[in-house]
Short mmCIF file of N, CA and C in Angstrom, two decimals:
data_model
loop_
_atom_site.label_atom_id
_atom_site.label_comp_id
_atom_site.label_asym_id
_atom_site.label_seq_id
_atom_site.Cartn_x
_atom_site.Cartn_y
_atom_site.Cartn_z
N UNK A 1 32.77 14.04 -7.20
CA UNK A 1 31.57 13.52 -7.82
C UNK A 1 31.33 14.30 -9.10
N UNK A 2 31.13 13.59 -10.22
CA UNK A 2 30.87 14.24 -11.50
C UNK A 2 29.38 14.53 -11.62
N UNK A 3 29.02 15.31 -12.66
CA UNK A 3 27.61 15.66 -12.89
C UNK A 3 26.77 14.42 -13.18
N UNK A 4 27.41 13.34 -13.69
CA UNK A 4 26.68 12.12 -14.02
C UNK A 4 26.43 11.24 -12.80
N UNK A 5 27.18 11.44 -11.73
CA UNK A 5 27.01 10.64 -10.52
C UNK A 5 25.75 11.07 -9.77
N UNK A 6 24.95 10.10 -9.33
CA UNK A 6 23.77 10.46 -8.54
C UNK A 6 24.20 11.00 -7.18
N UNK A 7 23.40 11.84 -6.57
CA UNK A 7 23.76 12.33 -5.23
C UNK A 7 23.79 11.18 -4.23
N UNK A 8 24.66 11.29 -3.25
CA UNK A 8 24.79 10.26 -2.24
C UNK A 8 23.63 10.36 -1.25
N UNK A 9 23.15 9.18 -0.85
CA UNK A 9 22.06 9.12 0.13
C UNK A 9 22.61 9.22 1.54
N UNK A 10 21.83 9.78 2.40
CA UNK A 10 22.17 9.81 3.81
C UNK A 10 21.50 8.57 4.41
N UNK A 11 22.23 7.47 4.51
CA UNK A 11 21.65 6.19 4.94
C UNK A 11 21.07 6.25 6.34
N UNK A 12 21.68 7.02 7.21
CA UNK A 12 21.12 7.15 8.56
C UNK A 12 19.77 7.85 8.52
N UNK A 13 19.65 8.90 7.72
CA UNK A 13 18.37 9.61 7.59
C UNK A 13 17.32 8.72 6.93
N UNK A 14 17.74 7.90 5.96
CA UNK A 14 16.80 6.97 5.32
C UNK A 14 16.30 5.96 6.34
N UNK A 15 17.21 5.43 7.15
CA UNK A 15 16.84 4.48 8.20
C UNK A 15 15.82 5.11 9.16
N UNK A 16 16.06 6.34 9.56
CA UNK A 16 15.13 7.02 10.47
C UNK A 16 13.77 7.25 9.80
N UNK A 17 13.78 7.59 8.52
CA UNK A 17 12.52 7.75 7.78
C UNK A 17 11.74 6.44 7.81
N UNK A 18 12.40 5.34 7.47
CA UNK A 18 11.75 4.02 7.43
C UNK A 18 11.15 3.69 8.80
N UNK A 19 11.92 3.86 9.84
CA UNK A 19 11.45 3.50 11.19
C UNK A 19 10.33 4.42 11.67
N UNK A 20 10.43 5.71 11.39
CA UNK A 20 9.37 6.64 11.81
C UNK A 20 8.07 6.36 11.07
N UNK A 21 8.15 6.10 9.77
CA UNK A 21 6.94 5.79 9.01
C UNK A 21 6.33 4.47 9.48
N UNK A 22 7.18 3.49 9.76
CA UNK A 22 6.68 2.20 10.24
C UNK A 22 5.95 2.38 11.57
N UNK A 23 6.49 3.19 12.45
CA UNK A 23 5.83 3.43 13.73
C UNK A 23 4.50 4.15 13.53
N UNK A 24 4.47 5.12 12.63
CA UNK A 24 3.22 5.85 12.37
C UNK A 24 2.16 4.90 11.81
N UNK A 25 2.54 4.03 10.90
CA UNK A 25 1.59 3.07 10.34
C UNK A 25 1.15 2.07 11.41
N UNK A 26 2.08 1.64 12.26
CA UNK A 26 1.74 0.70 13.33
C UNK A 26 0.74 1.32 14.30
N UNK A 27 0.84 2.60 14.52
CA UNK A 27 -0.07 3.28 15.44
C UNK A 27 -1.52 3.27 14.94
N UNK A 28 -1.71 3.08 13.64
CA UNK A 28 -3.08 3.02 13.11
C UNK A 28 -3.47 1.59 12.73
N UNK A 29 -2.69 0.61 13.22
CA UNK A 29 -3.08 -0.79 13.08
C UNK A 29 -2.39 -1.59 11.99
N UNK A 30 -1.48 -1.00 11.25
CA UNK A 30 -0.74 -1.71 10.21
C UNK A 30 0.36 -2.52 10.89
N UNK A 31 0.59 -3.77 10.49
CA UNK A 31 1.67 -4.55 11.11
C UNK A 31 3.03 -3.85 10.96
N UNK A 32 3.73 -3.71 12.06
CA UNK A 32 4.97 -2.92 12.04
C UNK A 32 6.02 -3.48 11.09
N UNK A 33 6.25 -4.80 11.11
CA UNK A 33 7.27 -5.37 10.23
C UNK A 33 6.89 -5.16 8.77
N UNK A 34 5.62 -5.31 8.45
CA UNK A 34 5.17 -5.06 7.07
C UNK A 34 5.43 -3.61 6.70
N UNK A 35 5.19 -2.70 7.62
CA UNK A 35 5.45 -1.28 7.34
C UNK A 35 6.94 -1.03 7.14
N UNK A 36 7.78 -1.66 7.96
CA UNK A 36 9.23 -1.50 7.81
C UNK A 36 9.68 -1.99 6.43
N UNK A 37 9.15 -3.15 6.03
CA UNK A 37 9.50 -3.69 4.71
C UNK A 37 8.98 -2.77 3.61
N UNK A 38 7.75 -2.31 3.72
CA UNK A 38 7.16 -1.43 2.72
C UNK A 38 8.03 -0.19 2.51
N UNK A 39 8.42 0.47 3.58
CA UNK A 39 9.18 1.70 3.44
C UNK A 39 10.65 1.45 3.11
N UNK A 40 11.15 0.28 3.40
CA UNK A 40 12.50 -0.08 2.94
C UNK A 40 12.50 -0.23 1.42
N UNK A 41 11.49 -0.92 0.90
CA UNK A 41 11.40 -1.09 -0.55
C UNK A 41 11.12 0.26 -1.21
N UNK A 42 10.25 1.07 -0.60
CA UNK A 42 9.94 2.38 -1.16
C UNK A 42 11.18 3.25 -1.23
N UNK A 43 12.06 3.14 -0.26
CA UNK A 43 13.24 4.01 -0.22
C UNK A 43 14.39 3.49 -1.08
N UNK A 44 14.19 2.37 -1.76
CA UNK A 44 15.22 1.82 -2.66
C UNK A 44 14.94 2.27 -4.09
N UNK A 45 15.99 2.57 -4.82
CA UNK A 45 15.82 2.97 -6.22
C UNK A 45 15.49 1.79 -7.13
N UNK A 46 15.89 0.60 -6.72
CA UNK A 46 15.67 -0.61 -7.52
C UNK A 46 14.96 -1.65 -6.67
N UNK A 47 14.31 -2.63 -7.31
CA UNK A 47 13.69 -3.71 -6.53
C UNK A 47 14.71 -4.42 -5.65
N UNK A 48 14.25 -4.98 -4.55
CA UNK A 48 15.13 -5.66 -3.59
C UNK A 48 14.71 -7.11 -3.41
N UNK A 49 15.68 -7.98 -3.18
CA UNK A 49 15.38 -9.37 -2.80
C UNK A 49 15.04 -9.38 -1.32
N UNK A 50 14.47 -10.48 -0.86
CA UNK A 50 14.16 -10.62 0.56
C UNK A 50 15.43 -10.53 1.40
N UNK A 51 16.53 -11.10 0.89
CA UNK A 51 17.80 -11.04 1.62
C UNK A 51 18.27 -9.60 1.76
N UNK A 52 18.14 -8.82 0.70
CA UNK A 52 18.55 -7.41 0.75
C UNK A 52 17.68 -6.62 1.73
N UNK A 53 16.39 -6.92 1.74
CA UNK A 53 15.49 -6.25 2.69
C UNK A 53 15.90 -6.61 4.12
N UNK A 54 16.12 -7.90 4.36
CA UNK A 54 16.53 -8.35 5.69
C UNK A 54 17.83 -7.72 6.14
N UNK A 55 18.76 -7.59 5.21
CA UNK A 55 20.05 -6.98 5.53
C UNK A 55 19.87 -5.50 5.90
N UNK A 56 19.06 -4.79 5.13
CA UNK A 56 18.84 -3.37 5.42
C UNK A 56 18.14 -3.16 6.76
N UNK A 57 17.26 -4.10 7.12
CA UNK A 57 16.51 -3.97 8.37
C UNK A 57 17.15 -4.71 9.53
N UNK A 58 18.16 -5.52 9.24
CA UNK A 58 18.82 -6.36 10.25
C UNK A 58 17.79 -7.26 10.93
N UNK A 59 17.02 -7.98 10.08
CA UNK A 59 16.01 -8.92 10.59
C UNK A 59 16.16 -10.25 9.85
N UNK A 60 15.46 -11.25 10.36
CA UNK A 60 15.55 -12.60 9.80
C UNK A 60 14.78 -12.72 8.49
N UNK A 61 15.13 -13.75 7.74
CA UNK A 61 14.41 -14.06 6.50
C UNK A 61 12.95 -14.37 6.79
N UNK A 62 12.67 -15.01 7.91
CA UNK A 62 11.29 -15.35 8.26
C UNK A 62 10.46 -14.09 8.49
N UNK A 63 11.04 -13.09 9.13
CA UNK A 63 10.32 -11.84 9.36
C UNK A 63 10.00 -11.15 8.03
N UNK A 64 10.96 -11.16 7.12
CA UNK A 64 10.75 -10.55 5.80
C UNK A 64 9.71 -11.35 5.02
N UNK A 65 9.79 -12.67 5.09
CA UNK A 65 8.86 -13.53 4.36
C UNK A 65 7.41 -13.24 4.74
N UNK A 66 7.13 -13.18 6.02
CA UNK A 66 5.77 -12.89 6.47
C UNK A 66 5.30 -11.51 6.04
N UNK A 67 6.20 -10.54 6.11
CA UNK A 67 5.83 -9.18 5.74
C UNK A 67 5.57 -9.05 4.24
N UNK A 68 6.42 -9.65 3.41
CA UNK A 68 6.19 -9.53 1.96
C UNK A 68 4.93 -10.30 1.55
N UNK A 69 4.63 -11.39 2.22
CA UNK A 69 3.39 -12.12 1.94
C UNK A 69 2.19 -11.21 2.24
N UNK A 70 2.22 -10.55 3.37
CA UNK A 70 1.15 -9.63 3.75
C UNK A 70 1.02 -8.49 2.73
N UNK A 71 2.13 -7.88 2.37
CA UNK A 71 2.11 -6.73 1.46
C UNK A 71 1.70 -7.11 0.04
N UNK A 72 2.14 -8.26 -0.45
CA UNK A 72 1.73 -8.67 -1.80
C UNK A 72 0.25 -9.03 -1.83
N UNK A 73 -0.25 -9.60 -0.74
CA UNK A 73 -1.67 -9.95 -0.66
C UNK A 73 -2.54 -8.71 -0.82
N UNK A 74 -2.10 -7.58 -0.31
CA UNK A 74 -2.87 -6.34 -0.39
C UNK A 74 -2.46 -5.45 -1.55
N UNK A 75 -1.60 -5.94 -2.42
CA UNK A 75 -1.22 -5.16 -3.59
C UNK A 75 -0.26 -4.03 -3.31
N UNK A 76 0.38 -4.05 -2.14
CA UNK A 76 1.32 -2.99 -1.79
C UNK A 76 2.74 -3.27 -2.29
N UNK A 77 3.03 -4.53 -2.58
CA UNK A 77 4.31 -4.92 -3.18
C UNK A 77 4.03 -5.83 -4.36
N UNK A 78 4.91 -5.77 -5.33
CA UNK A 78 4.85 -6.66 -6.49
C UNK A 78 6.07 -7.56 -6.42
N UNK A 79 5.84 -8.86 -6.60
CA UNK A 79 6.94 -9.84 -6.60
C UNK A 79 7.30 -10.16 -8.03
N UNK A 80 8.59 -10.10 -8.33
CA UNK A 80 9.10 -10.42 -9.66
C UNK A 80 10.21 -11.46 -9.53
N UNK A 81 10.19 -12.51 -10.34
CA UNK A 81 11.27 -13.51 -10.26
C UNK A 81 12.60 -12.94 -10.77
N UNK A 82 13.68 -13.40 -10.16
CA UNK A 82 15.02 -13.06 -10.63
C UNK A 82 15.40 -14.11 -11.65
N UNK A 83 15.66 -13.70 -12.87
CA UNK A 83 15.97 -14.64 -13.96
C UNK A 83 17.16 -15.52 -13.59
N UNK A 84 17.00 -16.83 -13.82
CA UNK A 84 18.06 -17.79 -13.54
C UNK A 84 18.26 -18.07 -12.06
N UNK A 85 17.28 -17.73 -11.24
CA UNK A 85 17.41 -17.91 -9.80
C UNK A 85 16.07 -18.34 -9.22
N UNK A 86 16.10 -18.85 -8.02
CA UNK A 86 14.85 -19.18 -7.32
C UNK A 86 14.39 -18.01 -6.46
N UNK A 87 15.16 -16.94 -6.46
CA UNK A 87 14.83 -15.77 -5.64
C UNK A 87 13.85 -14.85 -6.37
N UNK A 88 13.20 -14.01 -5.60
CA UNK A 88 12.31 -12.98 -6.14
C UNK A 88 12.81 -11.62 -5.69
N UNK A 89 12.42 -10.61 -6.45
CA UNK A 89 12.67 -9.23 -6.08
C UNK A 89 11.32 -8.58 -5.80
N UNK A 90 11.33 -7.56 -4.98
CA UNK A 90 10.10 -6.87 -4.60
C UNK A 90 10.21 -5.39 -4.92
N UNK A 91 9.11 -4.85 -5.45
CA UNK A 91 9.05 -3.43 -5.76
C UNK A 91 7.63 -2.94 -5.47
N UNK A 92 7.48 -1.62 -5.40
CA UNK A 92 6.15 -1.06 -5.24
C UNK A 92 5.46 -1.07 -6.60
N UNK A 93 4.15 -1.25 -6.61
CA UNK A 93 3.41 -1.14 -7.86
C UNK A 93 3.32 0.33 -8.27
N UNK A 94 2.91 0.57 -9.49
CA UNK A 94 2.64 1.94 -9.90
C UNK A 94 1.47 2.47 -9.10
N UNK A 95 1.59 3.70 -8.62
CA UNK A 95 0.51 4.36 -7.89
C UNK A 95 0.01 3.53 -6.71
N UNK A 96 0.89 3.10 -5.81
CA UNK A 96 0.47 2.16 -4.77
C UNK A 96 -0.53 2.71 -3.77
N UNK A 97 -0.50 3.98 -3.50
CA UNK A 97 -1.33 4.50 -2.41
C UNK A 97 -2.80 4.44 -2.74
N UNK A 98 -3.17 4.74 -3.95
CA UNK A 98 -4.59 4.60 -4.30
C UNK A 98 -4.88 3.19 -4.78
N UNK A 99 -4.17 2.79 -5.79
CA UNK A 99 -4.47 1.50 -6.42
C UNK A 99 -4.28 0.33 -5.46
N UNK A 100 -3.21 0.35 -4.71
CA UNK A 100 -2.92 -0.77 -3.82
C UNK A 100 -3.74 -0.81 -2.56
N UNK A 101 -3.97 0.34 -1.97
CA UNK A 101 -4.62 0.32 -0.66
C UNK A 101 -6.13 0.30 -0.74
N UNK A 102 -6.71 0.85 -1.77
CA UNK A 102 -8.16 0.96 -1.81
C UNK A 102 -8.77 0.02 -2.84
N UNK A 103 -8.38 0.14 -4.07
CA UNK A 103 -9.09 -0.60 -5.12
C UNK A 103 -8.79 -2.09 -5.09
N UNK A 104 -7.59 -2.48 -4.75
CA UNK A 104 -7.24 -3.89 -4.84
C UNK A 104 -7.73 -4.71 -3.65
N UNK A 105 -7.98 -4.06 -2.53
CA UNK A 105 -8.41 -4.84 -1.37
C UNK A 105 -9.89 -5.16 -1.42
N UNK A 106 -10.69 -4.34 -2.08
CA UNK A 106 -12.12 -4.60 -2.17
C UNK A 106 -12.82 -4.57 -0.82
N UNK A 107 -12.26 -3.85 0.12
CA UNK A 107 -12.81 -3.87 1.48
C UNK A 107 -14.25 -3.37 1.52
N UNK A 108 -14.54 -2.30 0.79
CA UNK A 108 -15.90 -1.76 0.87
C UNK A 108 -16.89 -2.67 0.16
N UNK A 109 -16.50 -3.25 -0.95
CA UNK A 109 -17.40 -4.19 -1.63
C UNK A 109 -17.74 -5.35 -0.70
N UNK A 110 -16.75 -5.85 0.00
CA UNK A 110 -16.97 -6.94 0.94
C UNK A 110 -17.94 -6.51 2.05
N UNK A 111 -17.72 -5.33 2.61
CA UNK A 111 -18.60 -4.84 3.67
C UNK A 111 -20.03 -4.62 3.16
N UNK A 112 -20.15 -4.11 1.95
CA UNK A 112 -21.47 -3.90 1.34
C UNK A 112 -22.19 -5.24 1.17
N UNK A 113 -21.46 -6.22 0.64
CA UNK A 113 -22.07 -7.55 0.45
C UNK A 113 -22.48 -8.17 1.78
N UNK A 114 -21.64 -8.05 2.79
CA UNK A 114 -21.98 -8.59 4.10
C UNK A 114 -23.20 -7.88 4.70
N UNK A 115 -23.23 -6.55 4.55
CA UNK A 115 -24.37 -5.79 5.07
C UNK A 115 -25.65 -6.16 4.34
N UNK A 116 -25.57 -6.39 3.02
CA UNK A 116 -26.75 -6.84 2.27
C UNK A 116 -27.31 -8.12 2.89
N UNK A 117 -26.43 -9.05 3.21
CA UNK A 117 -26.86 -10.29 3.85
C UNK A 117 -27.49 -10.04 5.20
N UNK A 118 -26.96 -9.07 5.94
CA UNK A 118 -27.53 -8.72 7.24
C UNK A 118 -28.91 -8.11 7.10
N UNK A 119 -29.09 -7.23 6.11
CA UNK A 119 -30.40 -6.62 5.87
C UNK A 119 -31.41 -7.72 5.55
N UNK A 120 -31.01 -8.66 4.69
CA UNK A 120 -31.91 -9.77 4.35
C UNK A 120 -32.25 -10.60 5.59
N UNK A 121 -31.25 -10.88 6.41
CA UNK A 121 -31.47 -11.70 7.60
C UNK A 121 -32.40 -11.01 8.59
N UNK A 122 -32.37 -9.68 8.58
CA UNK A 122 -33.20 -8.90 9.51
C UNK A 122 -34.54 -8.48 8.89
N UNK A 123 -34.92 -9.14 7.80
CA UNK A 123 -36.19 -8.87 7.12
C UNK A 123 -36.30 -7.44 6.61
N UNK A 124 -35.18 -6.96 6.03
CA UNK A 124 -35.20 -5.65 5.39
C UNK A 124 -35.18 -4.51 6.37
N UNK A 125 -35.68 -3.37 5.90
CA UNK A 125 -35.62 -2.14 6.69
C UNK A 125 -36.84 -1.97 7.59
N UNK A 126 -37.66 -3.00 7.70
CA UNK A 126 -38.88 -2.89 8.49
C UNK A 126 -38.68 -2.99 9.98
N UNK A 127 -37.46 -3.22 10.42
CA UNK A 127 -37.18 -3.30 11.86
C UNK A 127 -36.10 -2.28 12.19
N UNK A 128 -35.97 -1.96 13.47
CA UNK A 128 -34.94 -1.02 13.91
C UNK A 128 -33.56 -1.55 13.52
N UNK A 129 -33.30 -2.82 13.81
CA UNK A 129 -31.99 -3.41 13.49
C UNK A 129 -31.76 -3.44 11.98
N UNK A 130 -32.79 -3.81 11.22
CA UNK A 130 -32.67 -3.84 9.77
C UNK A 130 -32.36 -2.46 9.19
N UNK A 131 -32.99 -1.42 9.75
CA UNK A 131 -32.72 -0.04 9.31
C UNK A 131 -31.29 0.35 9.62
N UNK A 132 -30.79 -0.02 10.81
CA UNK A 132 -29.40 0.29 11.17
C UNK A 132 -28.41 -0.33 10.20
N UNK A 133 -28.61 -1.61 9.91
CA UNK A 133 -27.70 -2.32 9.01
C UNK A 133 -27.83 -1.77 7.59
N UNK A 134 -29.04 -1.42 7.19
CA UNK A 134 -29.27 -0.83 5.87
C UNK A 134 -28.53 0.51 5.74
N UNK A 135 -28.59 1.31 6.80
CA UNK A 135 -27.90 2.60 6.77
C UNK A 135 -26.38 2.41 6.70
N UNK A 136 -25.88 1.41 7.43
CA UNK A 136 -24.45 1.11 7.37
C UNK A 136 -24.07 0.74 5.93
N UNK A 137 -24.86 -0.14 5.31
CA UNK A 137 -24.59 -0.55 3.93
C UNK A 137 -24.60 0.66 3.00
N UNK A 138 -25.61 1.51 3.14
CA UNK A 138 -25.71 2.69 2.29
C UNK A 138 -24.52 3.63 2.49
N UNK A 139 -24.03 3.72 3.72
CA UNK A 139 -22.84 4.53 3.98
C UNK A 139 -21.64 3.96 3.24
N UNK A 140 -21.44 2.63 3.30
CA UNK A 140 -20.31 2.03 2.61
C UNK A 140 -20.44 2.15 1.10
N UNK A 141 -21.66 2.11 0.57
CA UNK A 141 -21.86 2.35 -0.87
C UNK A 141 -21.42 3.77 -1.19
N UNK A 142 -21.83 4.73 -0.38
CA UNK A 142 -21.44 6.13 -0.56
C UNK A 142 -19.93 6.29 -0.52
N UNK A 143 -19.30 5.69 0.49
CA UNK A 143 -17.84 5.78 0.63
C UNK A 143 -17.15 5.20 -0.60
N UNK A 144 -17.61 4.04 -1.08
CA UNK A 144 -16.99 3.43 -2.25
C UNK A 144 -17.13 4.34 -3.47
N UNK A 145 -18.30 4.93 -3.66
CA UNK A 145 -18.50 5.86 -4.79
C UNK A 145 -17.57 7.07 -4.66
N UNK A 146 -17.42 7.58 -3.46
CA UNK A 146 -16.54 8.73 -3.25
C UNK A 146 -15.08 8.35 -3.48
N UNK A 147 -14.71 7.17 -3.05
CA UNK A 147 -13.33 6.72 -3.27
C UNK A 147 -13.06 6.56 -4.77
N UNK A 148 -14.02 6.02 -5.49
CA UNK A 148 -13.85 5.89 -6.94
C UNK A 148 -13.65 7.26 -7.58
N UNK A 149 -14.45 8.24 -7.16
CA UNK A 149 -14.33 9.60 -7.67
C UNK A 149 -13.00 10.22 -7.25
N UNK A 150 -12.64 10.01 -6.02
CA UNK A 150 -11.37 10.51 -5.51
C UNK A 150 -10.19 9.91 -6.29
N UNK A 151 -10.29 8.63 -6.60
CA UNK A 151 -9.23 7.98 -7.38
C UNK A 151 -9.08 8.58 -8.75
N UNK A 152 -10.19 8.90 -9.40
CA UNK A 152 -10.13 9.54 -10.72
C UNK A 152 -9.46 10.91 -10.61
N UNK A 153 -9.83 11.67 -9.59
CA UNK A 153 -9.20 12.99 -9.40
C UNK A 153 -7.73 12.85 -9.06
N UNK A 154 -7.37 11.84 -8.24
CA UNK A 154 -5.96 11.62 -7.90
C UNK A 154 -5.14 11.26 -9.14
N UNK A 155 -5.66 10.37 -9.98
CA UNK A 155 -4.91 9.99 -11.18
C UNK A 155 -4.67 11.20 -12.08
N UNK A 156 -5.66 12.08 -12.21
CA UNK A 156 -5.49 13.30 -13.02
C UNK A 156 -4.45 14.21 -12.39
N UNK A 157 -4.53 14.41 -11.09
CA UNK A 157 -3.56 15.28 -10.42
C UNK A 157 -2.17 14.68 -10.48
N UNK A 158 -2.08 13.38 -10.25
CA UNK A 158 -0.80 12.68 -10.30
C UNK A 158 -0.12 12.90 -11.65
N UNK A 159 -0.88 12.76 -12.72
CA UNK A 159 -0.33 12.99 -14.06
C UNK A 159 0.07 14.45 -14.25
N UNK A 160 -0.75 15.36 -13.76
CA UNK A 160 -0.48 16.79 -13.93
C UNK A 160 0.79 17.24 -13.22
N UNK A 161 1.09 16.65 -12.08
CA UNK A 161 2.29 17.07 -11.34
C UNK A 161 3.49 16.19 -11.61
N UNK A 162 3.32 15.22 -12.50
CA UNK A 162 4.47 14.46 -12.98
C UNK A 162 4.84 13.24 -12.17
N UNK A 163 3.99 12.78 -11.26
CA UNK A 163 4.30 11.54 -10.54
C UNK A 163 4.12 10.35 -11.48
N UNK A 164 4.87 9.30 -11.20
CA UNK A 164 4.76 8.08 -12.00
C UNK A 164 5.76 8.01 -13.13
N UNK A 165 6.50 9.08 -13.33
CA UNK A 165 7.55 9.05 -14.34
C UNK A 165 8.90 8.98 -13.63
N UNK A 166 9.85 8.36 -14.30
CA UNK A 166 11.21 8.27 -13.76
C UNK A 166 11.77 9.69 -13.69
N UNK A 167 12.52 10.05 -12.63
CA UNK A 167 13.05 11.41 -12.51
C UNK A 167 13.84 11.88 -13.72
N UNK A 168 14.52 10.98 -14.41
CA UNK A 168 15.30 11.38 -15.58
C UNK A 168 14.39 11.78 -16.75
N UNK A 169 13.12 11.35 -16.72
CA UNK A 169 12.19 11.65 -17.80
C UNK A 169 11.48 12.98 -17.59
N UNK A 170 11.66 13.62 -16.45
CA UNK A 170 10.94 14.87 -16.16
C UNK A 170 11.61 16.05 -16.76
#
């Protein structure tokens, strides 16, 4: 191997990483096949087609299709067309852990809006139930504000430690 050749991957170790991470994500409620697809794409140096993902995981095209649909819906994968083909390639977005999992899903905004409707339905904070729902809403407002602040700090730290740049650019 010359100095210009990239180091060889240990495919068995990569497979174990993908499967262990998928199991860990599944244990907290993430769909296991979606997690397997996510970490397969994450462990690839270049974007992958659905067929390539299926081949690496030894699963059907239908299993991959459902998983990539789920992941693109939540901003965890980006779909790009393959020029001159009907196929697509999949890659992770930039900064997927913050941007994809928190900001793009809008989960807290949705919960805040729903809680606002509940407070209104319960005639405001003048009842025990209305106060409970109001406190829940206020908690989600607090969490969203903290996540926004956390995201700003993460982006600064990410830049400071050099994440987001291609390894050859470091």
